[in-house]
Amino acid sequence: MSQALQLYTYWRSSAAYRVRIGLNLKGLAHDLLPVHLVRDGGQQHAAEYVALNPQHLVPTLRHGDQVLTQSMAILEYLDEVFPDTPLLPAPALARARVRALAQVVGCDIHPLNNLRVMQYLERTVEAEAARREEWTRHWMREGFAALETLLAGHPDTGDFCHGDTPGLADCCLVPQLYNAHRFGVDLAPYPTLRRIEQACLALPAFDRARPERQPDAQ
């Protein structure tokens, strides 16, 4: 397929950050279309955007006339349609391992500390800022402890989460660690995660995807 790729993104969205990394790793040219999640009451709630993504979330990917949502589905779609520089390894067992590592972040850590959850805790539960931040740190620590155990000493862990080539799990891990730094999570108990993060951020594909390097960075 030769249609243009357009990514609706927000600079500090970890889900959009994952997809930016994946696009960069695969060397796919794409346009970034910022959707500010706070300004104007949240541009993701505008009718024009909701017509694309009924969940009021980023990222959304346009590929020609096709519209895709959900970062994990987008990344696997890109891997299938653009198989060069794969994000998933070939053997079925290895693919299952990488998906499991990615889903610790995508299914178990991130959903509990994303923006709409934090806004609900603030506006509806009326939890004060200190309690909201401790909520965020608690669920990150729970997930990171599991990831550290899954990665440390495993024979398939290399420079990156799986082997010596970055892939889907690394696309998910690095944005979540960015959030951890932002919320002041002590990462000393997770030396394997910190080592992999440094290996990733040394690569141009990850460096270009950093939130502070995005055109809509605030």
Short mmCIF file of C-alpha atoms in Angstrom, two decimals:
data_model
loop_
_atom_site.label_atom_id
_atom_site.label_comp_id
_atom_site.label_asym_id
_atom_site.label_seq_id
_atom_site.Cartn_x
_atom_site.Cartn_y
_atom_site.Cartn_z
CA MET A 1 0.00 0.00 0.00
CA SER A 2 1.27 3.46 -0.86
CA GLN A 3 -1.38 5.65 0.75
CA ALA A 4 -0.27 8.35 3.14
CA LEU A 5 -0.06 7.64 6.86
CA GLN A 6 -1.46 10.27 9.23
CA LEU A 7 -1.26 9.91 12.99
CA TYR A 8 -3.58 11.83 15.27
CA THR A 9 -1.43 12.28 18.33
CA TYR A 10 -0.85 14.20 21.54
CA TRP A 11 2.70 14.89 22.63
CA ARG A 12 2.32 13.43 26.13
CA SER A 13 -0.01 10.52 25.32
CA SER A 14 1.89 7.32 26.00
CA ALA A 15 -0.36 5.37 23.62
CA ALA A 16 0.43 7.80 20.80
CA TYR A 17 4.10 7.74 21.84
CA ARG A 18 4.11 3.94 21.27
CA VAL A 19 2.88 4.35 17.73
CA ARG A 20 5.33 7.15 16.97
CA ILE A 21 8.16 4.81 18.01
CA GLY A 22 6.78 1.99 15.87
CA LEU A 23 6.46 4.20 12.80
CA ASN A 24 10.01 5.45 13.29
CA LEU A 25 11.45 1.96 13.82
CA LYS A 26 9.85 0.82 10.58
CA GLY A 27 11.04 3.92 8.72
CA LEU A 28 7.52 4.84 7.63
CA ALA A 29 6.92 8.41 6.50
CA HIS A 30 3.91 9.90 8.26
CA ASP A 31 2.24 13.17 9.13
CA LEU A 32 1.49 14.09 12.74
CA LEU A 33 -1.90 15.70 13.41
CA PRO A 34 -1.95 17.01 17.01
CA VAL A 35 -5.10 16.63 19.11
CA HIS A 36 -4.72 18.58 22.34
CA LEU A 37 -6.26 16.55 25.15
CA VAL A 38 -6.66 19.50 27.55
CA ARG A 39 -7.08 22.67 25.48
CA ASP A 40 -10.64 23.76 24.58
CA GLY A 41 -12.05 21.23 27.01
CA GLY A 42 -10.20 18.48 25.19
CA GLN A 43 -10.04 18.52 21.39
CA GLN A 44 -10.61 14.75 21.40
CA HIS A 45 -14.24 15.51 22.28
CA ALA A 46 -14.86 17.64 19.17
CA ALA A 47 -17.51 16.16 16.89
CA GLU A 48 -15.16 15.96 13.91
CA TYR A 49 -12.65 13.89 15.87
CA VAL A 50 -15.26 11.70 17.58
CA ALA A 51 -16.49 10.75 14.10
CA LEU A 52 -13.04 9.20 13.60
CA ASN A 53 -12.58 7.78 17.11
CA PRO A 54 -15.79 7.24 19.10
CA GLN A 55 -13.74 6.54 22.23
CA HIS A 56 -12.52 10.16 22.30
CA LEU A 57 -8.93 8.88 22.53
CA VAL A 58 -5.60 9.16 20.74
CA PRO A 59 -3.97 7.77 18.76
CA THR A 60 -5.94 7.35 15.57
CA LEU A 61 -4.17 6.35 12.37
CA ARG A 62 -5.37 7.17 8.87
CA HIS A 63 -3.95 4.99 6.13
CA GLY A 64 -5.42 6.32 2.92
CA ASP A 65 -9.18 6.02 3.39
CA GLN A 66 -8.88 3.60 6.32
CA VAL A 67 -9.11 4.70 9.94
CA LEU A 68 -7.59 2.62 12.74
CA THR A 69 -7.82 3.04 16.49
CA GLN A 70 -6.16 1.46 19.55
CA SER A 71 -2.37 1.68 19.67
CA MET A 72 -1.71 -2.06 19.94
CA ALA A 73 -3.96 -2.83 16.99
CA ILE A 74 -2.32 -0.04 15.00
CA LEU A 75 1.18 -1.36 15.69
CA GLU A 76 0.27 -4.91 14.69
CA TYR A 77 -1.48 -3.60 11.56
CA LEU A 78 1.67 -1.72 10.59
CA ASP A 79 3.69 -4.88 11.16
CA GLU A 80 1.45 -6.89 8.86
CA VAL A 81 1.11 -4.31 6.10
CA PHE A 82 4.74 -3.15 6.24
CA PRO A 83 6.64 -6.31 7.21
CA ASP A 84 10.12 -4.84 6.84
CA THR A 85 11.78 -4.22 10.22
CA PRO A 86 9.27 -6.36 12.13
CA LEU A 87 8.10 -5.39 15.60
CA LEU A 88 7.24 -8.99 16.44
CA PRO A 89 9.57 -11.99 16.11
CA ALA A 90 8.72 -14.88 13.80
CA PRO A 91 8.36 -17.88 16.16
CA ALA A 92 4.91 -18.22 17.73
CA LEU A 93 6.24 -18.64 21.28
CA ALA A 94 8.46 -15.59 20.95
CA ARG A 95 5.55 -13.54 19.57
CA ALA A 96 3.44 -14.59 22.55
CA ARG A 97 6.19 -13.49 24.95
CA VAL A 98 6.55 -10.09 23.31
CA ARG A 99 2.79 -9.55 23.25
CA ALA A 100 2.56 -10.49 26.93
CA LEU A 101 5.29 -8.01 27.88
CA ALA A 102 3.61 -5.28 25.82
CA GLN A 103 0.23 -6.00 27.39
CA VAL A 104 1.54 -5.69 30.94
CA VAL A 105 1.90 -2.03 30.00
CA GLY A 106 -0.95 -1.64 27.53
CA CYS A 107 -3.60 -3.54 29.49
CA ASP A 108 -2.55 -3.44 33.14
CA ILE A 109 -0.47 -0.32 33.87
CA HIS A 110 -1.40 2.42 31.45
CA PRO A 111 -5.23 2.20 31.62
CA LEU A 112 -5.13 2.90 35.37
CA ASN A 113 -3.16 6.14 35.07
CA ASN A 114 -4.20 7.73 31.80
CA LEU A 115 -5.69 11.22 31.57
CA ARG A 116 -9.37 10.33 31.65
CA VAL A 117 -8.91 8.19 34.78
CA MET A 118 -7.01 10.98 36.51
CA GLN A 119 -9.70 13.48 35.52
CA TYR A 120 -12.41 11.17 36.93
CA LEU A 121 -10.53 10.79 40.20
CA GLU A 122 -10.22 14.57 40.41
CA ARG A 123 -13.68 15.68 39.27
CA THR A 124 -15.98 12.87 40.40
CA VAL A 125 -14.19 11.07 43.23
CA GLU A 126 -12.75 14.43 44.36
CA ALA A 127 -9.43 12.85 45.27
CA GLU A 128 -6.80 15.46 46.07
CA ALA A 129 -3.69 15.72 43.92
CA ALA A 130 -1.42 13.85 46.35
CA ARG A 131 -3.79 10.87 46.43
CA ARG A 132 -4.15 10.84 42.63
CA GLU A 133 -0.39 10.84 42.21
CA GLU A 134 0.06 8.03 44.71
CA TRP A 135 -2.59 6.02 42.83
CA THR A 136 -0.54 6.47 39.67
CA ARG A 137 2.74 5.52 41.33
CA HIS A 138 1.22 2.45 43.01
CA TRP A 139 -0.02 0.86 39.79
CA MET A 140 3.20 1.67 37.97
CA ARG A 141 5.25 0.01 40.72
CA GLU A 142 3.01 -3.07 40.61
CA GLY A 143 3.46 -3.43 36.87
CA PHE A 144 7.15 -2.62 36.81
CA ALA A 145 7.86 -5.23 39.48
CA ALA A 146 6.21 -7.86 37.29
CA LEU A 147 8.04 -6.69 34.17
CA GLU A 148 11.39 -6.70 35.95
CA THR A 149 10.80 -10.31 37.01
CA LEU A 150 9.69 -11.33 33.52
CA LEU A 151 12.73 -9.72 31.89
CA ALA A 152 15.61 -10.14 34.34
CA GLY A 153 17.61 -13.27 33.65
CA HIS A 154 15.25 -14.55 30.96
CA PRO A 155 17.26 -16.18 28.16
CA ASP A 156 15.36 -14.26 25.48
CA THR A 157 16.00 -10.85 27.04
CA GLY A 158 18.86 -9.12 25.28
CA ASP A 159 19.79 -5.51 24.80
CA PHE A 160 16.05 -4.96 24.47
CA CYS A 161 12.96 -6.68 25.85
CA HIS A 162 13.34 -9.54 23.39
CA GLY A 163 16.74 -10.11 21.86
CA ASP A 164 19.03 -7.42 20.54
CA THR A 165 16.51 -5.68 18.27
CA PRO A 166 13.82 -3.34 19.61
CA GLY A 167 10.22 -4.31 19.02
CA LEU A 168 6.64 -4.08 20.22
CA ALA A 169 7.41 -4.52 23.92
CA ASP A 170 10.01 -1.75 23.83
CA CYS A 171 7.52 0.53 22.06
CA CYS A 172 5.26 0.12 25.10
CA LEU A 173 7.87 0.13 27.86
CA VAL A 174 9.64 3.40 27.05
CA PRO A 175 6.53 5.63 27.13
CA GLN A 176 5.44 4.11 30.43
CA LEU A 177 8.86 4.80 31.91
CA TYR A 178 8.53 8.39 30.66
CA ASN A 179 5.36 8.61 32.74
CA ALA A 180 7.18 7.10 35.71
CA HIS A 181 9.86 9.80 35.55
CA ARG A 182 7.15 12.43 35.29
CA PHE A 183 5.38 11.18 38.43
CA GLY A 184 8.54 10.61 40.43
CA VAL A 185 8.46 6.81 40.61
CA ASP A 186 11.67 5.40 42.11
CA LEU A 187 13.04 3.16 39.36
CA ALA A 188 16.03 1.85 41.34
CA PRO A 189 14.31 -1.51 42.00
CA TYR A 190 14.04 -2.15 38.25
CA PRO A 191 17.60 -2.24 36.83
CA THR A 192 16.64 -4.29 33.77
CA LEU A 193 13.92 -1.82 32.79
CA ARG A 194 16.33 1.10 33.22
CA ARG A 195 19.01 -0.64 31.14
CA ILE A 196 16.57 -1.34 28.31
CA GLU A 197 15.25 2.22 28.46
CA GLN A 198 18.76 3.62 27.99
CA ALA A 199 19.43 1.26 25.08
CA CYS A 200 16.20 2.37 23.42
CA LEU A 201 16.63 6.10 23.93
CA ALA A 202 20.09 5.93 22.35
CA LEU A 203 18.39 5.00 19.05
CA PRO A 204 17.17 7.77 16.68
CA ALA A 205 13.75 6.12 16.27
CA PHE A 206 13.06 6.44 19.98
CA ASP A 207 14.74 9.81 20.35
CA ARG A 208 12.61 11.39 17.62
CA ALA A 209 9.45 10.06 19.26
CA ARG A 210 10.15 11.66 22.67
CA PRO A 211 7.29 13.87 23.88
CA GLU A 212 9.47 16.97 24.18
CA ARG A 213 10.47 16.64 20.51
CA GLN A 214 6.89 16.76 19.21
CA PRO A 215 5.54 19.81 17.35
CA ASP A 216 2.71 20.24 19.87
CA ALA A 217 4.93 19.91 22.97
CA GLN A 218 3.85 22.38 25.67
#
